Amino acid sequence: MRSEAPPLLPIFRSRHQAELLAWLLLHPDQEFGLTELAQRLDVPLTTLQREAQRLIEADLLQARTQGRNRLVRANPANRATAPVRQLLEPSLGPLAVIGEELALPRVECVVIFGSWADRYQGQPGPPPNDIDVLVIGDPLRAEVYDAADRAQTRLGLPINPILRTSEQWATNNDPLVEQVRHSPNVAVFEANGEQT
């Protein structure tokens, strides 16, 4: 399966490669199995294996085998790792960072919308200057704003969280909910505890 270059940062060979690299560089102290990464990034396993192998050969990733599993991680010894991470953080980093930081108690779903989601989905336009996030559930407002501040620090972009209850999300009488539903959006966390 061939994927196109990621619209937010088209310098990479494919969206799959960029998302794999972003995930691993934003989690530099962790290693992940290829099967887990394929599921997490919603990429066919064979595609992910090829992209990982290219990045291993380029020395941006390290790999080891544990039983039948192949585990990969970012290679901190490569001088290019830090600059590549700096490129990826504001462009594809929100996929990982927003979901992690806003995975709070009583949050059912976190959805990125607005200009970042537009660019991620391939709509032309200037690079996003901020990230609009819809937080669905009944979390404590202060916790949401603290989490948004942490995400903003990590990404270097302002994060604009907007809260809606599950009931508001389920109805059709909220103009913002309707706007989010009918425009590009990216769910980055769901209540089952997994990032999407």
Backbone as JSON Lines, residues from 0, in Angstrom:
{"i":0,"aa":"M","n":[0.85,-1.17,0.0],"ca":[0.0,0.0,0.0],"c":[0.89,1.23,0.0]}
{"i":1,"aa":"R","n":[0.78,2.03,-1.01],"ca":[1.59,3.25,-1.14],"c":[0.8,4.42,-0.58]}
{"i":2,"aa":"S","n":[1.43,5.2,0.26],"ca":[0.75,6.39,0.77],"c":[1.46,7.63,0.24]}
{"i":3,"aa":"E","n":[0.71,8.69,0.16],"ca":[1.24,9.97,-0.33],"c":[2.05,10.64,0.76]}
{"i":4,"aa":"A","n":[2.8,11.65,0.37],"ca":[3.55,12.44,1.34],"c":[2.56,13.14,2.28]}
{"i":5,"aa":"P","n":[2.93,13.32,3.54],"ca":[2.02,13.97,4.47],"c":[1.85,15.45,4.14]}
{"i":6,"aa":"P","n":[0.62,15.94,3.97],"ca":[0.41,17.34,3.58],"c":[0.99,18.35,4.58]}
{"i":7,"aa":"L","n":[1.03,18.01,5.86],"ca":[1.57,18.94,6.85],"c":[3.08,19.1,6.76]}
{"i":8,"aa":"L","n":[3.76,18.1,6.23],"ca":[5.22,18.15,6.11],"c":[5.63,17.25,4.96]}
{"i":9,"aa":"P","n":[5.47,17.72,3.71],"ca":[5.66,16.85,2.55],"c":[7.11,16.52,2.21]}
{"i":10,"aa":"I","n":[8.03,16.73,3.12],"ca":[9.42,16.38,2.85],"c":[9.68,14.9,3.07]}
{"i":11,"aa":"F","n":[8.74,14.19,3.66],"ca":[8.92,12.76,3.91],"c":[8.39,11.94,2.76]}
{"i":12,"aa":"R","n":[8.91,10.76,2.62],"ca":[8.57,9.85,1.55],"c":[7.08,9.5,1.54]}
{"i":13,"aa":"S","n":[6.52,9.31,2.73],"ca":[5.11,8.93,2.83],"c":[4.56,9.38,4.17]}
{"i":14,"aa":"R","n":[3.25,9.44,4.25],"ca":[2.59,9.75,5.51],"c":[2.93,8.69,6.55]}
{"i":15,"aa":"H","n":[2.93,7.42,6.12],"ca":[3.22,6.33,7.06],"c":[4.62,6.49,7.66]}
{"i":16,"aa":"Q","n":[5.59,6.82,6.83],"ca":[6.95,7.0,7.33],"c":[7.01,8.17,8.31]}
{"i":17,"aa":"A","n":[6.39,9.27,7.96],"ca":[6.42,10.46,8.82],"c":[5.72,10.19,10.15]}
{"i":18,"aa":"E","n":[4.57,9.51,10.12],"ca":[3.85,9.24,11.36],"c":[4.61,8.25,12.24]}
{"i":19,"aa":"L","n":[5.24,7.25,11.63],"ca":[6.05,6.3,12.39],"c":[7.22,7.03,13.05]}
{"i":20,"aa":"L","n":[7.9,7.83,12.29],"ca":[9.05,8.56,12.82],"c":[8.61,9.55,13.91]}
{"i":21,"aa":"A","n":[7.5,10.24,13.68],"ca":[7.0,11.19,14.68],"c":[6.69,10.47,15.98]}
{"i":22,"aa":"W","n":[5.99,9.33,15.89],"ca":[5.62,8.61,17.11],"c":[6.87,8.2,17.89]}
{"i":23,"aa":"L","n":[7.84,7.64,17.19],"ca":[9.03,7.14,17.88],"c":[9.92,8.27,18.4]}
{"i":24,"aa":"L","n":[10.05,9.35,17.65],"ca":[10.88,10.46,18.11],"c":[10.24,11.22,19.26]}
{"i":25,"aa":"L","n":[8.91,11.2,19.34],"ca":[8.22,11.86,20.44],"c":[8.14,10.96,21.68]}
{"i":26,"aa":"H","n":[8.57,9.73,21.54],"ca":[8.66,8.78,22.67],"c":[10.07,8.2,22.68]}
{"i":27,"aa":"P","n":[11.09,9.03,22.86],"ca":[12.47,8.59,22.66],"c":[12.96,7.55,23.65]}
{"i":28,"aa":"D","n":[12.33,7.44,24.79],"ca":[12.79,6.5,25.81],"c":[12.03,5.18,25.79]}
{"i":29,"aa":"Q","n":[11.18,5.01,24.79],"ca":[10.36,3.8,24.72],"c":[10.65,3.03,23.44]}
{"i":30,"aa":"E","n":[10.42,1.73,23.5],"ca":[10.49,0.93,22.29],"c":[9.13,0.27,22.09]}
{"i":31,"aa":"F","n":[8.81,0.02,20.83],"ca":[7.49,-0.49,20.47],"c":[7.65,-1.64,19.5]}
{"i":32,"aa":"G","n":[6.75,-2.61,19.62],"ca":[6.69,-3.69,18.64],"c":[6.07,-3.18,17.35]}
{"i":33,"aa":"L","n":[6.49,-3.75,16.23],"ca":[5.97,-3.31,14.94],"c":[4.47,-3.56,14.82]}
{"i":34,"aa":"T","n":[3.99,-4.68,15.35],"ca":[2.55,-4.97,15.29],"c":[1.76,-3.92,16.07]}
{"i":35,"aa":"E","n":[2.24,-3.57,17.25],"ca":[1.59,-2.54,18.06],"c":[1.57,-1.2,17.32]}
{"i":36,"aa":"L","n":[2.69,-0.84,16.71],"ca":[2.76,0.42,15.97],"c":[1.82,0.42,14.77]}
{"i":37,"aa":"A","n":[1.74,-0.7,14.07],"ca":[0.84,-0.79,12.91],"c":[-0.59,-0.55,13.35]}
{"i":38,"aa":"Q","n":[-0.99,-1.13,14.47],"ca":[-2.35,-0.93,14.97],"c":[-2.55,0.51,15.43]}
{"i":39,"aa":"R","n":[-1.61,1.02,16.18],"ca":[-1.71,2.38,16.73],"c":[-1.79,3.43,15.63]}
{"i":40,"aa":"L","n":[-1.01,3.23,14.56],"ca":[-0.96,4.21,13.48],"c":[-1.92,3.88,12.35]}
{"i":41,"aa":"D","n":[-2.63,2.77,12.47],"ca":[-3.6,2.33,11.46],"c":[-2.94,2.19,10.09]}
{"i":42,"aa":"V","n":[-1.86,1.4,10.09],"ca":[-1.06,1.16,8.89],"c":[-0.95,-0.35,8.71]}
{"i":43,"aa":"P","n":[-1.05,-0.86,7.48],"ca":[-0.83,-2.3,7.28],"c":[0.56,-2.69,7.8]}
{"i":44,"aa":"L","n":[0.63,-3.85,8.45],"ca":[1.88,-4.28,9.07],"c":[3.02,-4.36,8.05]}
{"i":45,"aa":"T","n":[2.76,-4.89,6.87],"ca":[3.85,-5.01,5.88],"c":[4.37,-3.64,5.46]}
{"i":46,"aa":"T","n":[3.48,-2.67,5.34],"ca":[3.9,-1.3,5.01],"c":[4.76,-0.73,6.13]}
{"i":47,"aa":"L","n":[4.31,-0.92,7.36],"ca":[5.06,-0.41,8.49],"c":[6.43,-1.08,8.58]}
{"i":48,"aa":"Q","n":[6.49,-2.37,8.32],"ca":[7.78,-3.08,8.36],"c":[8.76,-2.49,7.34]}
{"i":49,"aa":"R","n":[8.27,-2.2,6.13],"ca":[9.14,-1.61,5.1],"c":[9.63,-0.23,5.51]}
{"i":50,"aa":"E","n":[8.71,0.59,6.02],"ca":[9.09,1.95,6.42],"c":[10.06,1.9,7.59]}
{"i":51,"aa":"A","n":[9.83,1.02,8.54],"ca":[10.75,0.89,9.68],"c":[12.13,0.45,9.2]}
{"i":52,"aa":"Q","n":[12.17,-0.49,8.27],"ca":[13.46,-0.97,7.78],"c":[14.24,0.15,7.1]}
{"i":53,"aa":"R","n":[13.56,0.99,6.34],"ca":[14.24,2.13,5.7],"c":[14.84,3.06,6.76]}
{"i":54,"aa":"L","n":[14.08,3.3,7.82],"ca":[14.55,4.21,8.87],"c":[15.67,3.58,9.71]}
{"i":55,"aa":"I","n":[15.64,2.27,9.85],"ca":[16.73,1.55,10.53],"c":[17.99,1.65,9.68]}
{"i":56,"aa":"E","n":[17.86,1.44,8.38],"ca":[19.01,1.54,7.48],"c":[19.59,2.95,7.45]}
{"i":57,"aa":"A","n":[18.73,3.95,7.65],"ca":[19.19,5.35,7.7],"c":[19.74,5.7,9.09]}
{"i":58,"aa":"D","n":[19.69,4.76,10.01],"ca":[20.21,4.91,11.37],"c":[19.4,5.89,12.21]}
{"i":59,"aa":"L","n":[18.17,6.2,11.8],"ca":[17.3,7.04,12.62],"c":[16.58,6.21,13.68]}
{"i":60,"aa":"L","n":[16.45,4.9,13.44],"ca":[15.83,3.99,14.4],"c":[16.81,2.88,14.76]}
{"i":61,"aa":"Q","n":[16.59,2.32,15.93],"ca":[17.31,1.13,16.37],"c":[16.29,0.0,16.48]}
{"i":62,"aa":"A","n":[16.74,-1.23,16.26],"ca":[15.84,-2.37,16.35],"c":[16.52,-3.5,17.1]}
{"i":63,"aa":"R","n":[15.69,-4.29,17.75],"ca":[16.16,-5.52,18.37],"c":[15.03,-6.53,18.32]}
{"i":64,"aa":"T","n":[15.4,-7.78,18.44],"ca":[14.41,-8.85,18.41],"c":[14.27,-9.42,19.81]}
{"i":65,"aa":"Q","n":[13.02,-9.62,20.2],"ca":[12.71,-10.24,21.49],"c":[11.71,-11.35,21.2]}
{"i":66,"aa":"G","n":[12.2,-12.58,21.22],"ca":[11.34,-13.69,20.81],"c":[11.02,-13.54,19.34]}
{"i":67,"aa":"R","n":[9.73,-13.51,19.03],"ca":[9.3,-13.33,17.64],"c":[8.98,-11.87,17.32]}
{"i":68,"aa":"N","n":[9.13,-11.01,18.29],"ca":[8.79,-9.6,18.11],"c":[10.01,-8.78,17.73]}
{"i":69,"aa":"R","n":[9.79,-7.87,16.81],"ca":[10.84,-6.9,16.48],"c":[10.45,-5.58,17.12]}
{"i":70,"aa":"L","n":[11.34,-5.08,17.97],"ca":[11.09,-3.84,18.69],"c":[11.94,-2.73,18.09]}
{"i":71,"aa":"V","n":[11.34,-1.54,17.96],"ca":[12.05,-0.4,17.4],"c":[11.95,0.79,18.35]}
{"i":72,"aa":"R","n":[12.92,1.67,18.23],"ca":[12.94,2.9,19.01],"c":[13.76,3.93,18.26]}
{"i":73,"aa":"A","n":[13.64,5.18,18.67],"ca":[14.45,6.25,18.08],"c":[15.92,6.02,18.43]}
{"i":74,"aa":"N","n":[16.79,6.42,17.53],"ca":[18.23,6.31,17.78],"c":[18.76,7.66,18.26]}
{"i":75,"aa":"P","n":[18.95,7.83,19.56],"ca":[19.4,9.12,20.07],"c":[20.84,9.46,19.69]}
{"i":76,"aa":"A","n":[21.61,8.46,19.26],"ca":[23.0,8.7,18.89],"c":[23.15,9.35,17.52]}
{"i":77,"aa":"N","n":[22.12,9.28,16.7],"ca":[22.18,9.89,15.37],"c":[22.04,11.4,15.51]}
{"i":78,"aa":"R","n":[22.96,12.14,14.93],"ca":[22.93,13.61,15.03],"c":[21.7,14.21,14.38]}
{"i":79,"aa":"A","n":[21.08,13.52,13.45],"ca":[19.89,14.04,12.77],"c":[18.62,13.87,13.59]}
{"i":80,"aa":"T","n":[18.65,13.05,14.62],"ca":[17.44,12.76,15.38],"c":[16.79,14.02,15.95]}
{"i":81,"aa":"A","n":[17.55,14.85,16.63],"ca":[16.98,16.06,17.24],"c":[16.41,17.02,16.21]}
{"i":82,"aa":"P","n":[17.11,17.34,15.12],"ca":[16.51,18.24,14.13],"c":[15.26,17.65,13.46]}
{"i":83,"aa":"V","n":[15.26,16.36,13.2],"ca":[14.07,15.74,12.6],"c":[12.9,15.82,13.57]}
{"i":84,"aa":"R","n":[13.17,15.57,14.84],"ca":[12.11,15.67,15.85],"c":[11.55,17.09,15.89]}
{"i":85,"aa":"Q","n":[12.43,18.1,15.8],"ca":[11.97,19.48,15.82],"c":[11.06,19.79,14.62]}
{"i":86,"aa":"L","n":[11.33,19.17,13.49],"ca":[10.46,19.34,12.32],"c":[9.1,18.66,12.54]}
{"i":87,"aa":"L","n":[9.13,17.5,13.15],"ca":[7.91,16.7,13.28],"c":[6.99,17.17,14.41]}
{"i":88,"aa":"E","n":[7.54,17.74,15.47],"ca":[6.72,18.1,16.63],"c":[5.52,18.98,16.27]}
{"i":89,"aa":"P","n":[5.7,20.13,15.62],"ca":[4.54,20.97,15.35],"c":[3.66,20.47,14.22]}
{"i":90,"aa":"S","n":[4.2,19.64,13.34],"ca":[3.42,19.19,12.18],"c":[2.64,17.91,12.47]}
{"i":91,"aa":"L","n":[3.3,16.85,12.86],"ca":[2.62,15.58,13.13],"c":[2.6,15.22,14.6]}
{"i":92,"aa":"G","n":[3.31,15.96,15.42],"ca":[3.33,15.71,16.85],"c":[1.97,15.74,17.53]}
{"i":93,"aa":"P","n":[1.03,16.6,17.08],"ca":[-0.27,16.61,17.74],"c":[-0.98,15.26,17.78]}
{"i":94,"aa":"L","n":[-0.72,14.4,16.81],"ca":[-1.35,13.07,16.83],"c":[-1.02,12.33,18.12]}
{"i":95,"aa":"A","n":[0.2,12.44,18.57],"ca":[0.62,11.74,19.79],"c":[0.41,12.6,21.03]}
{"i":96,"aa":"V","n":[0.87,13.84,20.97],"ca":[0.92,14.68,22.16],"c":[-0.47,15.05,22.68]}
{"i":97,"aa":"I","n":[-1.36,15.48,21.81],"ca":[-2.7,15.9,22.24],"c":[-3.43,14.73,22.9]}
{"i":98,"aa":"G","n":[-3.38,13.56,22.26],"ca":[-4.05,12.39,22.83],"c":[-3.48,12.0,24.18]}
{"i":99,"aa":"E","n":[-2.17,12.06,24.33],"ca":[-1.53,11.7,25.6],"c":[-1.91,12.68,26.71]}
{"i":100,"aa":"E","n":[-1.76,13.94,26.43],"ca":[-1.98,14.94,27.48],"c":[-3.45,15.06,27.89]}
{"i":101,"aa":"L","n":[-4.35,14.89,26.94],"ca":[-5.78,15.06,27.26],"c":[-6.49,13.75,27.57]}
{"i":102,"aa":"A","n":[-5.76,12.68,27.76],"ca":[-6.33,11.4,28.18],"c":[-6.59,11.48,29.69]}
{"i":103,"aa":"L","n":[-7.57,12.26,30.05],"ca":[-7.86,12.56,31.45],"c":[-9.06,11.76,31.94]}
{"i":104,"aa":"P","n":[-9.22,11.65,33.26],"ca":[-10.43,11.01,33.78],"c":[-11.68,11.73,33.27]}
{"i":105,"aa":"R","n":[-12.67,10.95,32.93],"ca":[-13.99,11.42,32.46],"c":[-13.95,12.07,31.08]}
{"i":106,"aa":"V","n":[-12.85,11.9,30.35],"ca":[-12.81,12.32,28.95],"c":[-13.16,11.12,28.1]}
{"i":107,"aa":"E","n":[-14.14,11.27,27.23],"ca":[-14.57,10.17,26.37],"c":[-13.89,10.19,25.01]}
{"i":108,"aa":"C","n":[-13.63,11.38,24.5],"ca":[-13.04,11.49,23.17],"c":[-12.36,12.86,23.04]}
{"i":109,"aa":"V","n":[-11.27,12.88,22.29],"ca":[-10.57,14.14,22.0],"c":[-10.43,14.22,20.48]}
{"i":110,"aa":"V","n":[-10.89,15.33,19.92],"ca":[-10.9,15.51,18.47],"c":[-10.2,16.82,18.11]}
{"i":111,"aa":"I","n":[-9.22,16.72,17.22],"ca":[-8.58,17.93,16.68],"c":[-9.39,18.37,15.46]}
{"i":112,"aa":"F","n":[-9.66,19.67,15.37],"ca":[-10.38,20.21,14.21],"c":[-9.72,21.53,13.82]}
{"i":113,"aa":"G","n":[-10.29,22.23,12.87],"ca":[-9.74,23.52,12.45],"c":[-8.61,23.36,11.45]}
{"i":114,"aa":"S","n":[-7.73,24.36,11.41],"ca":[-6.71,24.4,10.35],"c":[-5.74,23.23,10.42]}
{"i":115,"aa":"W","n":[-5.4,22.75,11.64],"ca":[-4.48,21.62,11.71],"c":[-5.12,20.38,11.08]}
{"i":116,"aa":"A","n":[-6.36,20.11,11.41],"ca":[-7.06,18.96,10.82],"c":[-7.23,19.14,9.32]}
{"i":117,"aa":"D","n":[-7.5,20.37,8.88],"ca":[-7.61,20.64,7.44],"c":[-6.32,20.25,6.73]}
{"i":118,"aa":"R","n":[-5.18,20.72,7.23],"ca":[-3.9,20.4,6.59],"c":[-3.61,18.91,6.67]}
{"i":119,"aa":"Y","n":[-3.89,18.3,7.81],"ca":[-3.63,16.86,7.98],"c":[-4.43,16.05,6.96]}
{"i":120,"aa":"Q","n":[-5.65,16.49,6.68],"ca":[-6.5,15.79,5.72],"c":[-6.21,16.19,4.28]}
{"i":121,"aa":"G","n":[-5.23,17.07,4.07],"ca":[-4.79,17.39,2.72],"c":[-5.37,18.65,2.12]}
{"i":122,"aa":"Q","n":[-6.12,19.43,2.88],"ca":[-6.65,20.68,2.34],"c":[-5.53,21.72,2.3]}
{"i":123,"aa":"P","n":[-5.41,22.43,1.18],"ca":[-4.33,23.41,1.06],"c":[-4.54,24.6,1.98]}
{"i":124,"aa":"G","n":[-3.44,25.25,2.3],"ca":[-3.5,26.43,3.14],"c":[-2.18,26.62,3.86]}
{"i":125,"aa":"P","n":[-2.07,27.73,4.58],"ca":[-0.82,28.0,5.3],"c":[-0.67,27.04,6.49]}
{"i":126,"aa":"P","n":[0.54,26.91,7.0],"ca":[0.73,26.07,8.18],"c":[-0.12,26.57,9.34]}
{"i":127,"aa":"P","n":[-0.65,25.67,10.14],"ca":[-1.49,26.09,11.27],"c":[-0.69,26.88,12.31]}
{"i":128,"aa":"N","n":[-1.33,27.89,12.87],"ca":[-0.71,28.7,13.92],"c":[-1.14,28.25,15.31]}
{"i":129,"aa":"D","n":[-2.15,27.39,15.37],"ca":[-2.64,26.87,16.64],"c":[-3.36,25.56,16.38]}
{"i":130,"aa":"I","n":[-3.82,24.92,17.45],"ca":[-4.52,23.65,17.31],"c":[-5.81,23.73,18.11]}
{"i":131,"aa":"D","n":[-6.93,23.55,17.42],"ca":[-8.24,23.55,18.05],"c":[-8.6,22.13,18.43]}
{"i":132,"aa":"V","n":[-9.01,21.95,19.69],"ca":[-9.27,20.62,20.22],"c":[-10.63,20.6,20.9]}
{"i":133,"aa":"L","n":[-11.46,19.63,20.51],"ca":[-12.75,19.41,21.16],"c":[-12.59,18.26,22.14]}
{"i":134,"aa":"V","n":[-12.86,18.53,23.41],"ca":[-12.76,17.53,24.46],"c":[-14.19,17.14,24.85]}
{"i":135,"aa":"I","n":[-14.53,15.88,24.64],"ca":[-15.89,15.4,24.88],"c":[-15.9,14.57,26.16]}
{"i":136,"aa":"G","n":[-16.81,14.9,27.05],"ca":[-16.94,14.18,28.32],"c":[-17.27,15.16,29.42]}
{"i":137,"aa":"D","n":[-16.89,14.78,30.63],"ca":[-17.18,15.61,31.8],"c":[-15.94,15.77,32.68]}
{"i":138,"aa":"P","n":[-14.8,16.17,32.1],"ca":[-13.59,16.33,32.91],"c":[-13.63,17.63,33.69]}
{"i":139,"aa":"L","n":[-12.72,17.75,34.64],"ca":[-12.56,19.0,35.35],"c":[-11.91,20.01,34.41]}
{"i":140,"aa":"R","n":[-12.53,21.16,34.29],"ca":[-12.06,22.19,33.36],"c":[-10.6,22.57,33.63]}
{"i":141,"aa":"A","n":[-10.23,22.71,34.89],"ca":[-8.85,23.09,35.22],"c":[-7.86,22.03,34.74]}
{"i":142,"aa":"E","n":[-8.23,20.75,34.85],"ca":[-7.34,19.68,34.38],"c":[-7.16,19.74,32.86]}
{"i":143,"aa":"V","n":[-8.24,20.07,32.16],"ca":[-8.16,20.18,30.69],"c":[-7.21,21.32,30.31]}
{"i":144,"aa":"Y","n":[-7.35,22.46,30.96],"ca":[-6.49,23.6,30.63],"c":[-5.03,23.33,31.02]}
{"i":145,"aa":"D","n":[-4.81,22.64,32.12],"ca":[-3.44,22.27,32.49],"c":[-2.84,21.32,31.45]}
{"i":146,"aa":"A","n":[-3.64,20.35,31.0],"ca":[-3.16,19.41,29.98],"c":[-2.88,20.13,28.67]}
{"i":147,"aa":"A","n":[-3.74,21.08,28.31],"ca":[-3.52,21.85,27.08],"c":[-2.23,22.67,27.19]}
{"i":148,"aa":"D","n":[-1.96,23.21,28.36],"ca":[-0.71,23.96,28.57],"c":[0.5,23.05,28.4]}
{"i":149,"aa":"R","n":[0.42,21.82,28.93],"ca":[1.54,20.88,28.77],"c":[1.74,20.54,27.3]}
{"i":150,"aa":"A","n":[0.65,20.3,26.58],"ca":[0.74,19.99,25.15],"c":[1.33,21.18,24.39]}
{"i":151,"aa":"Q","n":[0.91,22.37,24.75],"ca":[1.42,23.58,24.1],"c":[2.92,23.71,24.31]}
{"i":152,"aa":"T","n":[3.39,23.41,25.5],"ca":[4.82,23.47,25.79],"c":[5.57,22.45,24.94]}
{"i":153,"aa":"R","n":[5.04,21.25,24.83],"ca":[5.71,20.2,24.06],"c":[5.73,20.5,22.57]}
{"i":154,"aa":"L","n":[4.63,21.06,22.05],"ca":[4.5,21.25,20.61],"c":[4.96,22.63,20.12]}
{"i":155,"aa":"G","n":[4.98,23.59,21.0],"ca":[5.35,24.94,20.57],"c":[4.26,25.64,19.79]}
{"i":156,"aa":"L","n":[3.03,25.17,19.93],"ca":[1.87,25.79,19.27],"c":[0.78,26.0,20.31]}
{"i":157,"aa":"P","n":[0.03,27.11,20.23],"ca":[-1.09,27.29,21.15],"c":[-2.14,26.2,20.96]}
{"i":158,"aa":"I","n":[-2.66,25.69,22.07],"ca":[-3.71,24.68,22.05],"c":[-4.97,25.32,22.59]}
{"i":159,"aa":"N","n":[-6.06,25.23,21.82],"ca":[-7.34,25.83,22.19],"c":[-8.35,24.74,22.52]}
{"i":160,"aa":"P","n":[-8.46,24.33,23.8],"ca":[-9.42,23.28,24.13],"c":[-10.83,23.85,24.29]}
{"i":161,"aa":"I","n":[-11.78,23.11,23.77],"ca":[-13.19,23.45,23.92],"c":[-13.88,22.22,24.48]}
{"i":162,"aa":"L","n":[-14.67,22.39,25.52],"ca":[-15.32,21.26,26.18],"c":[-16.78,21.14,25.76]}
{"i":163,"aa":"R","n":[-17.19,19.91,25.55],"ca":[-18.59,19.58,25.3],"c":[-18.9,18.27,26.04]}
{"i":164,"aa":"T","n":[-20.09,18.18,26.58],"ca":[-20.51,16.94,27.24],"c":[-20.88,15.91,26.18]}
{"i":165,"aa":"S","n":[-21.01,14.68,26.62],"ca":[-21.44,13.61,25.7],"c":[-22.81,13.92,25.12]}
{"i":166,"aa":"E","n":[-23.68,14.48,25.95],"ca":[-25.03,14.82,25.49],"c":[-24.97,15.91,24.42]}
{"i":167,"aa":"Q","n":[-24.13,16.91,24.61],"ca":[-23.99,17.96,23.6],"c":[-23.43,17.39,22.31]}
{"i":168,"aa":"W","n":[-22.5,16.46,22.41],"ca":[-21.91,15.83,21.23],"c":[-22.95,15.01,20.48]}
{"i":169,"aa":"A","n":[-23.87,14.39,21.22],"ca":[-24.86,13.5,20.61],"c":[-26.01,14.26,19.95]}
{"i":170,"aa":"T","n":[-26.23,15.51,20.31],"ca":[-27.36,16.25,19.75],"c":[-26.94,17.05,18.53]}
{"i":171,"aa":"N","n":[-27.92,17.53,17.81],"ca":[-27.66,18.3,16.59],"c":[-27.93,19.78,16.76]}
{"i":172,"aa":"N","n":[-28.03,20.26,18.0],"ca":[-28.39,21.67,18.18],"c":[-27.23,22.55,18.65]}
{"i":173,"aa":"D","n":[-26.0,22.06,18.56],"ca":[-24.83,22.86,18.92],"c":[-24.08,23.21,17.63]}
{"i":174,"aa":"P","n":[-24.01,24.49,17.27],"ca":[-23.35,24.88,16.02],"c":[-21.89,24.43,15.93]}
{"i":175,"aa":"L","n":[-21.16,24.48,17.03],"ca":[-19.76,24.06,16.99],"c":[-19.66,22.56,16.73]}
{"i":176,"aa":"V","n":[-20.48,21.78,17.39],"ca":[-20.48,20.33,17.18],"c":[-20.78,20.02,15.72]}
{"i":177,"aa":"E","n":[-21.74,20.7,15.16],"ca":[-22.08,20.49,13.74],"c":[-20.92,20.88,12.84]}
{"i":178,"aa":"Q","n":[-20.25,21.97,13.16],"ca":[-19.09,22.39,12.37],"c":[-18.0,21.33,12.42]}
{"i":179,"aa":"V","n":[-17.7,20.81,13.6],"ca":[-16.66,19.8,13.75],"c":[-17.03,18.54,12.98]}
{"i":180,"aa":"R","n":[-18.27,18.12,13.09],"ca":[-18.71,16.9,12.41],"c":[-18.64,17.01,10.9]}
{"i":181,"aa":"H","n":[-18.87,18.2,10.36],"ca":[-18.96,18.37,8.91],"c":[-17.7,18.98,8.29]}
{"i":182,"aa":"S","n":[-16.63,19.01,9.05],"ca":[-15.36,19.5,8.51],"c":[-14.28,18.49,8.88]}
{"i":183,"aa":"P","n":[-13.09,18.61,8.28],"ca":[-12.03,17.67,8.64],"c":[-11.77,17.67,10.15]}
{"i":184,"aa":"N","n":[-11.63,16.48,10.7],"ca":[-11.3,16.33,12.11],"c":[-10.53,15.04,12.3]}
{"i":185,"aa":"V","n":[-9.79,14.98,13.39],"ca":[-8.96,13.81,13.67],"c":[-9.14,13.44,15.14]}
{"i":186,"aa":"A","n":[-9.72,12.28,15.4],"ca":[-9.85,11.79,16.77],"c":[-8.49,11.26,17.22]}
{"i":187,"aa":"V","n":[-7.99,11.76,18.34],"ca":[-6.67,11.34,18.83],"c":[-6.75,10.58,20.15]}
{"i":188,"aa":"F","n":[-7.93,10.5,20.75],"ca":[-8.12,9.72,21.97],"c":[-9.57,9.3,22.04]}
{"i":189,"aa":"E","n":[-9.79,8.06,22.48],"ca":[-11.15,7.57,22.71],"c":[-11.21,6.95,24.1]}
{"i":190,"aa":"A","n":[-12.4,6.9,24.67],"ca":[-12.61,6.51,26.07],"c":[-12.11,5.13,26.42]}
{"i":191,"aa":"N","n":[-11.92,4.27,25.44],"ca":[-11.45,2.92,25.77],"c":[-10.0,2.93,26.23]}
{"i":192,"aa":"G","n":[-9.44,4.13,26.36],"ca":[-8.08,4.25,26.88],"c":[-7.0,4.2,25.84]}
{"i":193,"aa":"E","n":[-7.37,4.15,24.57],"ca":[-6.38,4.04,23.52],"c":[-6.34,5.32,22.7]}
{"i":194,"aa":"Q","n":[-5.15,5.62,22.25],"ca":[-5.03,6.71,21.29],"c":[-5.38,6.16,19.93]}
{"i":195,"aa":"T","n":[-5.93,7.02,19.08],"ca":[-6.29,6.56,17.74],"c":[-5.33,7.12,16.73]}
